[in-house]
Amino acid sequence: MARIKKAAVLGAGVMGASIAGHLANVGIPTILLDIVPRELTEKEEKKGLTLEDKVVRNRFAQTGKDRLFKEKPAPLYTKETAELITVGNLEDDFDKLAEVDWIIEVVIENLKIKQELFARIEKIWKPGIIVSSNTSGISINQMVDGRSEEFKKNFLGTHFFNPPRYMKLLEIIPTESTDRELLNEMKAFAEETLGKGVVFAKDTPNFIANRIGTYGLQITLDVMKEMGLGVDEVDAITGRAMGRPKSATFRTLDLVGLDTFVHVAQNVHDTVEDAEEKAAFATSPILAKMVEHKWLGDKTGQGFYKKVKTEKGKEILALDIETMEYRPRKKLKARSLDNAKRAKTLADKLQALVYADDVAGKFAWEVMKKALLYSANRLPEIADDIVAIDDAMKWGFNWDFGPFETWDAIGVEKSVARMREEGETIPKMVEDLLATGETSFYKTVDYKPQAFSIGGQFGEIDLNEKNISLHSLKEQGKLIKGNKGASLVDIGDDIACLEFHSPKQAIGSDIISLINYTVKEAPKNYRGVVIGNQANNFCVGANIMMMLMEAQDYNWPEIDMMIRQFQGAMGGLRYMDIPVVAAPFGMTLGGGTEVVLPADRVQASAETYMGLVEVGVGLIPGGGGNKEMLLRWTEGVDPKDKVSLQPLANHVFMTIAQAKVSMSGEEARKYKFLRPYDGITANKDHLIHDAKQVALGLANAGYKAPQARKIPVVGETGYSVLRLGAYGLLKSGYISEHDYKIASKLAFVLSGGSVPEGTLVDEQYILDLEREAFLSLIGEPKTQQRMQYMLAKGKPLRN
């Protein structure tokens, strides 16, 4: 949607400022406006400022913008992103709204205030400017009551979820007059530019995700009280065991804020007419008391959980809802939870839990049953199809399965039979499904997914053509070759995709083997290769458990061979006769980054966290990462220019020695993990498609493999400089003796070892130094301790 080149956000609270931040993330200059303060702060008075000074009049918007630098997780891709946000106020700068393409209202949730604001906007509004509200529940139609038909045609609800950068869901809510073409354009824009997953919701209380999610939380509270369970015990059931986030129920409420939750629930309570549903959304006495005491969750330091200091350190206490006092957390013991934990698939996990006869199983069944029935009963009131409801819950509440996918997973026939036995009324849509002889809401026909509709028939799910599914392609017989760790898949147009699917996509012998096969065979039949997958993360590095086991057996020849094979595979990727495009996303760490660095191009997800983090386990990069970073940082540098060469070596050294990780795809450019000509995709679902297009572009442009080049190094002089810097950190107490040993080994590799400053060395020379240093470090007891600790705890040990 090329016409959205500039935007304005009205309201600089947490949500408004974060929306402005995300618009800036994707390169859209944005005006952020808020009201004019009515009184001076103490600081402003001391500075001699008045209410007429611009800095005072823009204070609320500026505060919102400044908050973007402090919040965690970070709302901005990089700090520099904020330069695209211009602050102002709703009096002096209101006329500037006529200059933008999209106005987003994010002011207080008060219908009258919103109506007055839109009346003001229409006075300066120009036809074609899109206007939307980020309300979480106020009627979209009522907001523009009294506005012209032309204004209404360009008005809609755009409900972002918090935090806007990270939450995938965007609910688009049309008015009765919204132009249908505009809706399609906004959907495309949100998916392509903002990286969102879009669902069309109806103008009903709390729309889709908050309506169902709030109901689910309400009934969880009710069932908890009925069964006499504690909040910590319930969270043990309603988290990963049920395919929900680790924060489960009450940790999630603490994160959201109890006052926010009560407001959302009350909105449904006040607007629905059905007595039973109204009762379901009534504020729980427990919540009312907590809000009264200001126990609102994380923002007030206590909610359902409270963090306290003890002699042993920090401890998290749980609220006893009977006594309203905090107590040590209890661990719920239930065979069903153990069985669910061991289950391989989510469907197996859910069945092991909800059909169990212990306390966890009974609780999970009761909560799930009510949520499934409620979701089915809300069709077609809140949405036109089951896909919208499932997507809304997955993208807005981070559920692994939406309600109807969950129903399929536990078995529609089996679960409905039990519901009937328990006296439940089965929704008509579910009865219609079973009457057709079908036993699930979703099915695949000719490799195309279909969903059961309200009309009683199956219809093809409308998917974006950019959503390439590697799983579906393999089902269609597009697998070229595969093993337990990786697959090579034909993704069309003579492009092959190298997919990692080992546990956590960790690099082991299976992946190395398939990389070597790809290097040898792909150029015979394909025009390019994409390296990518559709797991939770791109690659968390090499298989350190395998490495550790070999080291503990003193099997140095085996480790040496593994490193040589990894280095050789990476060299093969770098010098293939067809273009290689890496498509990283999520955690791309250690060996994962080393896979990306040799690629001709990188098409990264906006949410890519890259870094050479081997020092965290007492090692240095062993798959060519040191060599690749030197190549990138010294490209085009005259080896005789010793003044320029040393600072570049310092940059590479600090990046690797400090295990620096980019917090976005854009920030990866700062460390040269991405180059200026590498691309970034906002929507992860489109990543394989976009990488494929880059590969095709290179092939069509007459791709030729790169030639090896010499690397200028700082030599012995530079080695002393790097080592001296590390020694200063050691003596200052910032690093340990073992950290210093690792840093010294790294410095030797990056400086080129015992050669004069400015020497040109070849790539293999650096690879040999790297391999020798890696072998030396992995034999160190303290390195092996770090590796064991990482495997056991999932975090680095400083020893």
mmCIF file of N, CA, C and O in Angstrom, residues 421-457:
data_model
loop_
_atom_site.group_PDB
_atom_site.id
_atom_site.type_symbol
_atom_site.label_atom_id
_atom_site.label_comp_id
_atom_site.label_asym_id
_atom_site.label_seq_id
_atom_site.Cartn_x
_atom_site.Cartn_y
_atom_site.Cartn_z
ATOM 1 N N GLU A 421 -22.705 -36.080 27.903
ATOM 2 C CA GLU A 421 -22.876 -36.827 29.150
ATOM 3 C C GLU A 421 -22.931 -35.904 30.362
ATOM 4 O O GLU A 421 -23.605 -36.192 31.351
ATOM 5 N N GLU A 422 -22.215 -34.804 30.267
ATOM 6 C CA GLU A 422 -22.162 -33.849 31.379
ATOM 7 C C GLU A 422 -23.264 -32.802 31.298
ATOM 8 O O GLU A 422 -23.261 -31.829 32.060
ATOM 9 N N GLY A 423 -24.175 -32.974 30.349
ATOM 10 C CA GLY A 423 -25.344 -32.112 30.268
ATOM 11 C C GLY A 423 -25.149 -30.809 29.529
ATOM 12 O O GLY A 423 -25.991 -29.903 29.626
ATOM 13 N N GLU A 424 -24.074 -30.697 28.759
ATOM 14 C CA GLU A 424 -23.815 -29.453 28.024
ATOM 15 C C GLU A 424 -24.646 -29.400 26.747
ATOM 16 O O GLU A 424 -24.929 -30.440 26.135
ATOM 17 N N THR A 425 -25.021 -28.192 26.356
ATOM 18 C CA THR A 425 -25.712 -27.983 25.082
ATOM 19 C C THR A 425 -24.660 -27.773 24.001
ATOM 20 O O THR A 425 -23.813 -26.873 24.115
ATOM 21 N N ILE A 426 -24.702 -28.581 22.968
ATOM 22 C CA ILE A 426 -23.688 -28.513 21.920
ATOM 23 C C ILE A 426 -24.092 -27.467 20.879
ATOM 24 O O ILE A 426 -25.224 -27.482 20.383
ATOM 25 N N PRO A 427 -23.185 -26.525 20.540
ATOM 26 C CA PRO A 427 -23.508 -25.487 19.556
ATOM 27 C C PRO A 427 -23.905 -26.087 18.203
ATOM 28 O O PRO A 427 -23.412 -27.155 17.812
ATOM 29 N N LYS A 428 -24.802 -25.407 17.513
ATOM 30 C CA LYS A 428 -25.331 -25.908 16.236
ATOM 31 C C LYS A 428 -24.217 -26.189 15.229
ATOM 32 O O LYS A 428 -24.263 -27.190 14.507
ATOM 33 N N MET A 429 -23.223 -25.326 15.178
ATOM 34 C CA MET A 429 -22.164 -25.523 14.192
ATOM 35 C C MET A 429 -21.433 -26.847 14.413
ATOM 36 O O MET A 429 -21.054 -27.529 13.463
ATOM 37 N N VAL A 430 -21.232 -27.205 15.668
ATOM 38 C CA VAL A 430 -20.554 -28.463 15.983
ATOM 39 C C VAL A 430 -21.447 -29.647 15.609
ATOM 40 O O VAL A 430 -20.970 -30.644 15.051
ATOM 41 N N GLU A 431 -22.735 -29.529 15.894
ATOM 42 C CA GLU A 431 -23.681 -30.576 15.506
ATOM 43 C C GLU A 431 -23.709 -30.725 13.984
ATOM 44 O O GLU A 431 -23.761 -31.849 13.466
ATOM 45 N N ASP A 432 -23.669 -29.595 13.280
ATOM 46 C CA ASP A 432 -23.676 -29.626 11.817
ATOM 47 C C ASP A 432 -22.445 -30.356 11.283
ATOM 48 O O ASP A 432 -22.529 -31.113 10.308
ATOM 49 N N LEU A 433 -21.298 -30.115 11.888
ATOM 50 C CA LEU A 433 -20.068 -30.780 11.463
ATOM 51 C C LEU A 433 -20.201 -32.291 11.590
ATOM 52 O O LEU A 433 -19.936 -33.037 10.634
ATOM 53 N N LEU A 434 -20.624 -32.748 12.761
ATOM 54 C CA LEU A 434 -20.740 -34.182 13.002
ATOM 55 C C LEU A 434 -21.822 -34.813 12.117
ATOM 56 O O LEU A 434 -21.701 -35.978 11.720
ATOM 57 N N ALA A 435 -22.850 -34.050 11.782
ATOM 58 C CA ALA A 435 -23.931 -34.564 10.932
ATOM 59 C C ALA A 435 -23.451 -34.847 9.515
ATOM 60 O O ALA A 435 -24.032 -35.690 8.806
ATOM 61 N N THR A 436 -22.386 -34.169 9.091
ATOM 62 C CA THR A 436 -21.842 -34.403 7.741
ATOM 63 C C THR A 436 -21.001 -35.667 7.684
ATOM 64 O O THR A 436 -20.601 -36.101 6.597
ATOM 65 N N GLY A 437 -20.697 -36.239 8.855
ATOM 66 C CA GLY A 437 -19.822 -37.416 8.887
ATOM 67 C C GLY A 437 -18.365 -37.058 9.066
ATOM 68 O O GLY A 437 -17.505 -37.933 9.214
ATOM 69 N N GLU A 438 -18.056 -35.748 9.083
ATOM 70 C CA GLU A 438 -16.681 -35.297 9.310
ATOM 71 C C GLU A 438 -16.394 -35.279 10.810
ATOM 72 O O GLU A 438 -17.310 -35.128 11.630
ATOM 73 N N THR A 439 -15.129 -35.431 11.141
ATOM 74 C CA THR A 439 -14.766 -35.479 12.567
ATOM 75 C C THR A 439 -13.742 -34.426 12.969
ATOM 76 O O THR A 439 -13.164 -34.490 14.051
ATOM 77 N N SER A 440 -13.500 -33.459 12.098
ATOM 78 C CA SER A 440 -12.590 -32.368 12.460
ATOM 79 C C SER A 440 -12.980 -31.105 11.706
ATOM 80 O O SER A 440 -13.587 -31.171 10.634
ATOM 81 N N PHE A 441 -12.628 -29.952 12.290
ATOM 82 C CA PHE A 441 -12.987 -28.670 11.695
ATOM 83 C C PHE A 441 -12.080 -28.305 10.526
ATOM 84 O O PHE A 441 -12.413 -27.444 9.727
ATOM 85 N N TYR A 442 -10.906 -28.928 10.473
ATOM 86 C CA TYR A 442 -9.952 -28.634 9.404
ATOM 87 C C TYR A 442 -9.592 -29.926 8.665
ATOM 88 O O TYR A 442 -9.540 -31.012 9.253
ATOM 89 N N LYS A 443 -9.332 -29.790 7.376
ATOM 90 C CA LYS A 443 -8.826 -30.920 6.604
ATOM 91 C C LYS A 443 -8.046 -30.370 5.407
ATOM 92 O O LYS A 443 -8.086 -29.171 5.111
ATOM 93 N N THR A 444 -7.335 -31.258 4.740
ATOM 94 C CA THR A 444 -6.550 -30.868 3.567
ATOM 95 C C THR A 444 -7.054 -31.635 2.356
ATOM 96 O O THR A 444 -7.214 -32.866 2.405
ATOM 97 N N VAL A 445 -7.325 -30.906 1.289
ATOM 98 C CA VAL A 445 -7.785 -31.514 0.037
ATOM 99 C C VAL A 445 -6.851 -31.045 -1.074
ATOM 100 O O VAL A 445 -6.691 -29.842 -1.293
ATOM 101 N N ASP A 446 -6.236 -32.007 -1.760
ATOM 102 C CA ASP A 446 -5.267 -31.683 -2.816
ATOM 103 C C ASP A 446 -4.190 -30.729 -2.293
ATOM 104 O O ASP A 446 -3.823 -29.751 -2.946
ATOM 105 N N TYR A 447 -3.725 -31.025 -1.070
ATOM 106 C CA TYR A 447 -2.659 -30.268 -0.405
ATOM 107 C C TYR A 447 -3.052 -28.835 -0.044
ATOM 108 O O TYR A 447 -2.208 -28.024 0.315
ATOM 109 N N LYS A 448 -4.347 -28.532 -0.133
ATOM 110 C CA LYS A 448 -4.813 -27.194 0.224
ATOM 111 C C LYS A 448 -5.674 -27.279 1.475
ATOM 112 O O LYS A 448 -6.618 -28.078 1.537
ATOM 113 N N PRO A 449 -5.381 -26.449 2.491
ATOM 114 C CA PRO A 449 -6.143 -26.524 3.740
ATOM 115 C C PRO A 449 -7.552 -25.970 3.587
ATOM 116 O O PRO A 449 -7.779 -24.969 2.907
ATOM 117 N N GLN A 450 -8.493 -26.659 4.229
ATOM 118 C CA GLN A 450 -9.880 -26.213 4.223
ATOM 119 C C GLN A 450 -10.395 -26.153 5.658
ATOM 120 O O GLN A 450 -9.900 -26.855 6.539
ATOM 121 N N ALA A 451 -11.401 -25.312 5.870
ATOM 122 C CA ALA A 451 -12.004 -25.176 7.202
ATOM 123 C C ALA A 451 -13.517 -25.277 7.084
ATOM 124 O O ALA A 451 -14.108 -24.874 6.066
ATOM 125 N N PHE A 452 -14.130 -25.807 8.128
ATOM 126 C CA PHE A 452 -15.585 -25.935 8.162
ATOM 127 C C PHE A 452 -16.194 -24.555 8.384
ATOM 128 O O PHE A 452 -15.722 -23.763 9.207
ATOM 129 N N SER A 453 -17.245 -24.260 7.648
ATOM 130 C CA SER A 453 -17.846 -22.931 7.705
ATOM 131 C C SER A 453 -19.156 -22.947 8.476
ATOM 132 O O SER A 453 -19.745 -23.997 8.740
ATOM 133 N N ILE A 454 -19.616 -21.770 8.812
ATOM 134 C CA ILE A 454 -20.890 -21.617 9.516
ATOM 135 C C ILE A 454 -22.034 -22.165 8.678
ATOM 136 O O ILE A 454 -23.011 -22.683 9.198
ATOM 137 N N GLY A 455 -21.880 -22.116 7.353
ATOM 138 C CA GLY A 455 -22.921 -22.607 6.467
ATOM 139 C C GLY A 455 -23.001 -24.118 6.378
ATOM 140 O O GLY A 455 -23.853 -24.657 5.668
ATOM 141 N N GLY A 456 -22.094 -24.816 7.082
ATOM 142 C CA GLY A 456 -22.155 -26.266 7.100
ATOM 143 C C GLY A 456 -21.358 -26.951 6.020
ATOM 144 O O GLY A 456 -21.573 -28.124 5.729
ATOM 145 N N GLN A 457 -20.429 -26.227 5.396
ATOM 146 C CA GLN A 457 -19.602 -26.802 4.350
ATOM 147 C C GLN A 457 -18.139 -26.453 4.593
ATOM 148 O O GLN A 457 -17.821 -25.532 5.339
#
